[in-house]
Short mmCIF file of C-alpha atoms and ligand atoms in Angstrom, two decimals:
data_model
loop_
_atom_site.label_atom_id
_atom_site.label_comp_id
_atom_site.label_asym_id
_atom_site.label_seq_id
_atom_site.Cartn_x
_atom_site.Cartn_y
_atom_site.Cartn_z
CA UNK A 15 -15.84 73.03 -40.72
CA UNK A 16 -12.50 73.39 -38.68
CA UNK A 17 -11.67 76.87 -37.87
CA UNK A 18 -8.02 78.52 -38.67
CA UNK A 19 -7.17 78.71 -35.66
CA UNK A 20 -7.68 75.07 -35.12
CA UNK A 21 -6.11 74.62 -38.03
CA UNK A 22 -2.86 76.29 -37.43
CA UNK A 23 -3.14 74.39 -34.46
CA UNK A 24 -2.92 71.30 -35.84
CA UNK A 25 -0.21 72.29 -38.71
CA UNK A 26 2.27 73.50 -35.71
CA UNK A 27 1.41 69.86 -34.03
CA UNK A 28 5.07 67.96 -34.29
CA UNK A 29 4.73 63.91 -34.08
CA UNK A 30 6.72 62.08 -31.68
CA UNK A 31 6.34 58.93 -31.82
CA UNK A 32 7.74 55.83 -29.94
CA UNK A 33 8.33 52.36 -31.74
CA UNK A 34 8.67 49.78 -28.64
CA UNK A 35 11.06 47.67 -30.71
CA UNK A 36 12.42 48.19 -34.23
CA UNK A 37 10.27 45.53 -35.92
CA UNK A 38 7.64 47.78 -34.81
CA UNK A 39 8.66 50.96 -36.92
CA UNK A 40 6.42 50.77 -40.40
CA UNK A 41 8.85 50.81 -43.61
CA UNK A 42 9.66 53.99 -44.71
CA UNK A 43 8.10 55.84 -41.37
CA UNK A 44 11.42 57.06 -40.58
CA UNK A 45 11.86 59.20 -44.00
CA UNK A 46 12.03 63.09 -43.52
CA UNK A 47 12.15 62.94 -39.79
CA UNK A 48 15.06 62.45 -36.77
CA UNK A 49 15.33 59.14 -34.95
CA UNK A 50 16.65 58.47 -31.76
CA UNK A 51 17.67 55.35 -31.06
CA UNK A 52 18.09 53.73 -27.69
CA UNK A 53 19.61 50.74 -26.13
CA UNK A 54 20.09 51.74 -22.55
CA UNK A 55 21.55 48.10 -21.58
CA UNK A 56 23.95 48.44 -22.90
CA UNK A 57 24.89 49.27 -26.76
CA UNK A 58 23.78 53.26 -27.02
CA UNK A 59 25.32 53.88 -23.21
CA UNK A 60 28.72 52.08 -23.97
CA UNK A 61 28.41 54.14 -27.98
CA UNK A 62 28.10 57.31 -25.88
CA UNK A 63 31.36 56.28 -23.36
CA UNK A 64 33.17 55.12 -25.92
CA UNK A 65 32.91 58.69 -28.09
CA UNK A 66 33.23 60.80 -24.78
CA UNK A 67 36.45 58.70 -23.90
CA UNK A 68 38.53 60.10 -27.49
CA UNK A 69 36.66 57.49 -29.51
CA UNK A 70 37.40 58.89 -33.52
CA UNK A 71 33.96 56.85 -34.83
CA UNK A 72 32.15 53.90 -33.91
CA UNK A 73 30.81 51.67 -37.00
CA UNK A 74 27.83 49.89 -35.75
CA UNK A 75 27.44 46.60 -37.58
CA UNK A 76 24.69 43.84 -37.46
CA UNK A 77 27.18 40.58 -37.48
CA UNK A 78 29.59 39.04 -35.78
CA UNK A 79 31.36 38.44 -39.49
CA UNK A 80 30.59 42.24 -40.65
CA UNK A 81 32.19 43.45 -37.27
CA UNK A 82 35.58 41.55 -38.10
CA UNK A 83 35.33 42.23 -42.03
CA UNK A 84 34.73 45.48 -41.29
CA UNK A 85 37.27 45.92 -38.41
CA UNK A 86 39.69 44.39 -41.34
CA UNK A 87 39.31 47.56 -43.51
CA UNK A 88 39.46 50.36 -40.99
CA UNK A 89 43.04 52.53 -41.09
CA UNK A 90 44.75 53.30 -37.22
CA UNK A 91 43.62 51.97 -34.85
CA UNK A 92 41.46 49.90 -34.18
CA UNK A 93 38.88 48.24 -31.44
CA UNK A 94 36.80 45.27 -32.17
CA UNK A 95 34.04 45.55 -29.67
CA UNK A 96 30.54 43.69 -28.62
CA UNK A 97 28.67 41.12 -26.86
CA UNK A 98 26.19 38.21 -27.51
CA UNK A 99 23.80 37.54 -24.69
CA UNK A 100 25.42 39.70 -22.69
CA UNK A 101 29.09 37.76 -22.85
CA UNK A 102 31.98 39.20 -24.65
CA UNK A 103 32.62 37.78 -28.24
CA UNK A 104 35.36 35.36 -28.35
CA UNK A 105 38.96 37.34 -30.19
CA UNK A 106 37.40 40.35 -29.96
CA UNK A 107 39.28 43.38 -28.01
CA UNK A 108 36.50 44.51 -25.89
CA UNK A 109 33.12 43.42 -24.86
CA UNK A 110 30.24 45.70 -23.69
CA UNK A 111 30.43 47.43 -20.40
CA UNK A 112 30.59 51.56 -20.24
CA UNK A 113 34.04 50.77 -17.70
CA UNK A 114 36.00 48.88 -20.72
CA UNK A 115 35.94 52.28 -22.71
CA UNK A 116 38.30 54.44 -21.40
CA UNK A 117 40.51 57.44 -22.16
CA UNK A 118 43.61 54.70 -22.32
CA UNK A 119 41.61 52.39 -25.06
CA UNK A 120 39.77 54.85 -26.82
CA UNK A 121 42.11 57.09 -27.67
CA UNK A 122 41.73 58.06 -31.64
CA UNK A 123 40.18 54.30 -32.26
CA UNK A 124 37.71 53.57 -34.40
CA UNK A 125 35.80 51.25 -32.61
CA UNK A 126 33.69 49.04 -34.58
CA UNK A 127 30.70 46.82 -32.47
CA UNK A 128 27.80 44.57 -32.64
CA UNK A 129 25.24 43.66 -29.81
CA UNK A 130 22.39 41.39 -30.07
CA UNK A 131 19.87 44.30 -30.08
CA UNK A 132 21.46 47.85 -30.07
CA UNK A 133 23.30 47.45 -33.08
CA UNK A 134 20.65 45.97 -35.23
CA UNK A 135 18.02 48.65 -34.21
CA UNK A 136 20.75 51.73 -35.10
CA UNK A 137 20.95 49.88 -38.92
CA UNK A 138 17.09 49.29 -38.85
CA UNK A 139 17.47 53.95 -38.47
CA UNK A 140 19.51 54.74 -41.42
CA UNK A 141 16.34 55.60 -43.20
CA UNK A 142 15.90 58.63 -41.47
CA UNK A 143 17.14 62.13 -42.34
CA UNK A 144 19.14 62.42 -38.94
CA UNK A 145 19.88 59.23 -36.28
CA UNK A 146 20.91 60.28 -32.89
CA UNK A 147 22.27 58.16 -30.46
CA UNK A 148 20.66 58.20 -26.82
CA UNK A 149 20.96 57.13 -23.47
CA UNK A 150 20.42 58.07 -19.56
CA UNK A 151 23.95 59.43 -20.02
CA UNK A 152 23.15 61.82 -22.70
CA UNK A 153 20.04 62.75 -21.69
CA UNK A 154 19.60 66.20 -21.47
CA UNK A 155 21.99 66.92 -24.65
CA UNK A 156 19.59 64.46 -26.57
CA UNK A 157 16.61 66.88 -25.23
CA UNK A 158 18.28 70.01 -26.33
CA UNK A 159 18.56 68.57 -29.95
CA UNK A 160 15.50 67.60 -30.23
CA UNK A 161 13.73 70.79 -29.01
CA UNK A 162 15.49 72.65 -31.57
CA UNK A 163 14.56 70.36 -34.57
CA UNK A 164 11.68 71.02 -36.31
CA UNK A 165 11.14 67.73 -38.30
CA UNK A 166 8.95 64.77 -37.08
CA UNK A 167 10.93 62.42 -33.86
CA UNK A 168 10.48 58.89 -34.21
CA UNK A 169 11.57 56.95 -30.89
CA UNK A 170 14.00 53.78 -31.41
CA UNK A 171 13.87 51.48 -29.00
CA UNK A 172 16.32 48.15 -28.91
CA UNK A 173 13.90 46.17 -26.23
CA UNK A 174 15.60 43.10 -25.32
CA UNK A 175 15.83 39.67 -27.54
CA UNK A 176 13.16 40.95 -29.54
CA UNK A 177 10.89 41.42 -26.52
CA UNK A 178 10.00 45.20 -25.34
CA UNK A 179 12.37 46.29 -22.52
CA UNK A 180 11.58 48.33 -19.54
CA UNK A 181 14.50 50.75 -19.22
CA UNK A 182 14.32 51.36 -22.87
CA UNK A 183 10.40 52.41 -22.69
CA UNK A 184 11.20 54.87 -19.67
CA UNK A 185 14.40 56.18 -21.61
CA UNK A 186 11.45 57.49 -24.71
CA UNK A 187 9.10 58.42 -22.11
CA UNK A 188 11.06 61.05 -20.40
CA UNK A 189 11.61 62.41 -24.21
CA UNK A 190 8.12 62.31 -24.62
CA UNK A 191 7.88 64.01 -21.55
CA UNK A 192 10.20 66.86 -22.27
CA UNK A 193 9.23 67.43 -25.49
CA UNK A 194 5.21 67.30 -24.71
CA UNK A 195 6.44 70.41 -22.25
CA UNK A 196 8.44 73.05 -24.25
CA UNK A 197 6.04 75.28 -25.46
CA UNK A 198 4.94 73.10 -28.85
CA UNK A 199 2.01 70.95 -29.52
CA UNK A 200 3.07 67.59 -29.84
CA UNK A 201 0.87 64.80 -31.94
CA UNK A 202 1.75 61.26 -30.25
CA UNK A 203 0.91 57.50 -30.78
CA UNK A 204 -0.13 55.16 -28.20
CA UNK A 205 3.29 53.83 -27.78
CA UNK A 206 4.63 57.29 -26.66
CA UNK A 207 2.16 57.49 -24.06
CA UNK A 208 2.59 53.89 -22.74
CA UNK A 209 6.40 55.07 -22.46
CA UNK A 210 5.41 58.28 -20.97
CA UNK A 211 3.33 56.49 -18.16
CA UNK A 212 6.65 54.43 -17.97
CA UNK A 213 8.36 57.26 -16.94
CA UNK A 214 6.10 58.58 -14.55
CA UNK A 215 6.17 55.54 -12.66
CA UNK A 216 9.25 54.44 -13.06
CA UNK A 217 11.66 57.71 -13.61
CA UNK A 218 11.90 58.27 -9.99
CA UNK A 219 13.51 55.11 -9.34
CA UNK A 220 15.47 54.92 -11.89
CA UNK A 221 18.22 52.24 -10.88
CA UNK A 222 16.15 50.07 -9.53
CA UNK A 223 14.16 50.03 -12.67
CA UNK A 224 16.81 49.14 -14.55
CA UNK A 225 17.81 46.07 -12.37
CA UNK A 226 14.51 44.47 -12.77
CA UNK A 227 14.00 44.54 -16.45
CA UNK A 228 15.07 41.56 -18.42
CA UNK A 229 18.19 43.19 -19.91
CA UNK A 230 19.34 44.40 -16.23
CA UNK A 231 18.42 40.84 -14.64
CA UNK A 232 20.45 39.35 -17.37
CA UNK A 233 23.49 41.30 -16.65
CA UNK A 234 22.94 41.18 -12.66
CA UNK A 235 23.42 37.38 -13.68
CA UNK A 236 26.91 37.49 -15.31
CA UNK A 237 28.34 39.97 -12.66
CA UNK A 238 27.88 43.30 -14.56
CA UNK A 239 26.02 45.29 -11.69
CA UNK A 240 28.30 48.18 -12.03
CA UNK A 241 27.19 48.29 -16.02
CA UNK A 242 23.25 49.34 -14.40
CA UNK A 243 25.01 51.58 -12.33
CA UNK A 244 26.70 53.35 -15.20
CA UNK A 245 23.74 53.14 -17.44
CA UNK A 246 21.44 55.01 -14.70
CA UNK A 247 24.02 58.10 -14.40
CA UNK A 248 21.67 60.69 -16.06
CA UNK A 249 23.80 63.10 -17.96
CA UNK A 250 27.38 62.41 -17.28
CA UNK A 251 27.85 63.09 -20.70
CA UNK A 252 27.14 66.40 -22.86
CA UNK A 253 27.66 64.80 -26.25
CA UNK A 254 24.96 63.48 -29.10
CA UNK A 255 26.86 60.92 -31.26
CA UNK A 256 24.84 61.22 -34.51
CA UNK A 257 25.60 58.53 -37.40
CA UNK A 258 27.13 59.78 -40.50
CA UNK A 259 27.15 58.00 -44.03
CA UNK A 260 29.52 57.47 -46.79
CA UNK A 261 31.12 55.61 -45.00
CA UNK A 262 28.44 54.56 -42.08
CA UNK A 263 29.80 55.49 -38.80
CA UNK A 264 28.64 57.15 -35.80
CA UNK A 265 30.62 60.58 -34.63
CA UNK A 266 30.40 62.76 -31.41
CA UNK A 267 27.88 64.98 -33.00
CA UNK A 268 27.03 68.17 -31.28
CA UNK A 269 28.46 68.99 -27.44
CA UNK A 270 26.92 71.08 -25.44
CA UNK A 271 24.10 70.93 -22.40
CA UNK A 272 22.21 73.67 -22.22
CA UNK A 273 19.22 72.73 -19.64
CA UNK A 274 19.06 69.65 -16.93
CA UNK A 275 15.85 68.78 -17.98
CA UNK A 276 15.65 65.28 -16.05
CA UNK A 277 13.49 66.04 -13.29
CA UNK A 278 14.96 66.10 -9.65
C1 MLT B 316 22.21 44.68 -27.02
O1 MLT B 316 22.53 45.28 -28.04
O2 MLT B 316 21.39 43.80 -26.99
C2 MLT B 316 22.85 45.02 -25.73
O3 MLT B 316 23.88 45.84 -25.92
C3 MLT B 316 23.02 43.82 -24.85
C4 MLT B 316 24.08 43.89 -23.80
O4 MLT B 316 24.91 44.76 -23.77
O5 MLT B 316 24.12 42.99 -22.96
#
């Protein structure tokens, strides 16, 4: 028989759990519980600039013909925003590196962008109660949310043309490592502690981690070196953007970093 205190032990246990790729989340998993979704190269970094920089919303969308159907409908102004295979989309205003968003362009816009991966995997998260929006660059705000929520965490991550992705793995592993270390059990699946040996390998090298992965050799390819370097600058930003419904758009979200808690 299991005693009570095992018991309450086990009921104060909080899952956090990683999915490697979004195929890989089980319908319905995400119901009652917060997701984080992460596309470090480069869709939730350039979602998290783009906000930061005076963005009003960003409306994630799946297709290339959603993004300009969509785009069509939006009041003010108005950016157009995205890449495929790493290459900005013919017509449209802006592509996909963190340096395109500025204060200047930003400004009040609703920008409205699809990616290959990042965008697809923030749709595949509507299911859950609460979708937040993650990155190196948010880091520690991300943390601080988390800590105080009490539901179940389920781990988004993009991974690259369907394939898992490095610097998205070692993105949920330091979550997994600073939630598994603020003073609450935490129930995990094997996913969140590959990621979690991800980061412990991999977190102190952080930039040169990203460069290797698929996503980062890809972009080291087409010239976008300085888009690694952006995506490795652990919390430049303090905001969450969190995604909103009716309509679907993604908004600043909460501000406000109480803790560091990358590890220096
Ligand atoms: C994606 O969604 O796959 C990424 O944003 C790809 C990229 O920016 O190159």
């Amino acid at each position: 028989m299991t005693s009570p205190t095992r018991e309450a032990t086990m009921a104060a246990e909080r899952p956090v759990l990683v999915h490697l790729l979004p195929s890989l989340v089980p319908t319905g998993a995400l119901a009652g519980a917060v997701a984080v979704v992460i596309d470090v190269l480069r869709a939730t970094t350039v979602i998290v600039h783009a906000l930061a920089a005076g963005g009003r919303a960003v409306i994630p969308c799946g297709e290339i013909n959603d993004a300009k159907a969509v785009a069509a409908t939006v009041s003010g102004k108005v950016l157009l925003t995205g890449e495929r295979q790493g290459a900005p989309i013919p017509g449209f205003d802006l592509g996909n590196s963190p340096g395109e968003f500025s204060a200047k362009a930003c400004k009040n816009a609703t920008v409205v962008v699809t990616t290959t991966n990042g965008t697809r995997a923030l749709l595949r998260a509507v299911e859950a109660d609460r979708v937040l929006v993650a990155a190196f660059v948010n880091f520690s705000a991300v943390c601080e949310q988390l800590r105080a929520e009490s539901r179940p965490v389920h781990i988004v991550c993009s991974g690259t043309d369907g394939a898992v992705s490095l610097e998205d793995t070692l993105l949920a592993g330091a979550f997994v490592d600073c939630l598994s270390d603020c003073g609450r059990e935490v129930k995990l699946n094997d996913a969140a502690r590959l990621a979690w040996d991800c980061f412990e390998n991999h977190g102190c090298c952080l930039a040169g981690a990203l460069e290797v992965g698929a996503g980062g050799e890809r972009l080291r390819s087409l010239g976008y070196d300085a888009d690694i370097r952006a995506a490795a600058d652990v919390d430049r930003f303090a905001i969450v953007p969190e995604l909103r419904r009716d309509p679907l758009r993604i908004e600043r979200g909460c501000i406000g970093m109480v803790k560091g808690h990358w590890p220096r």
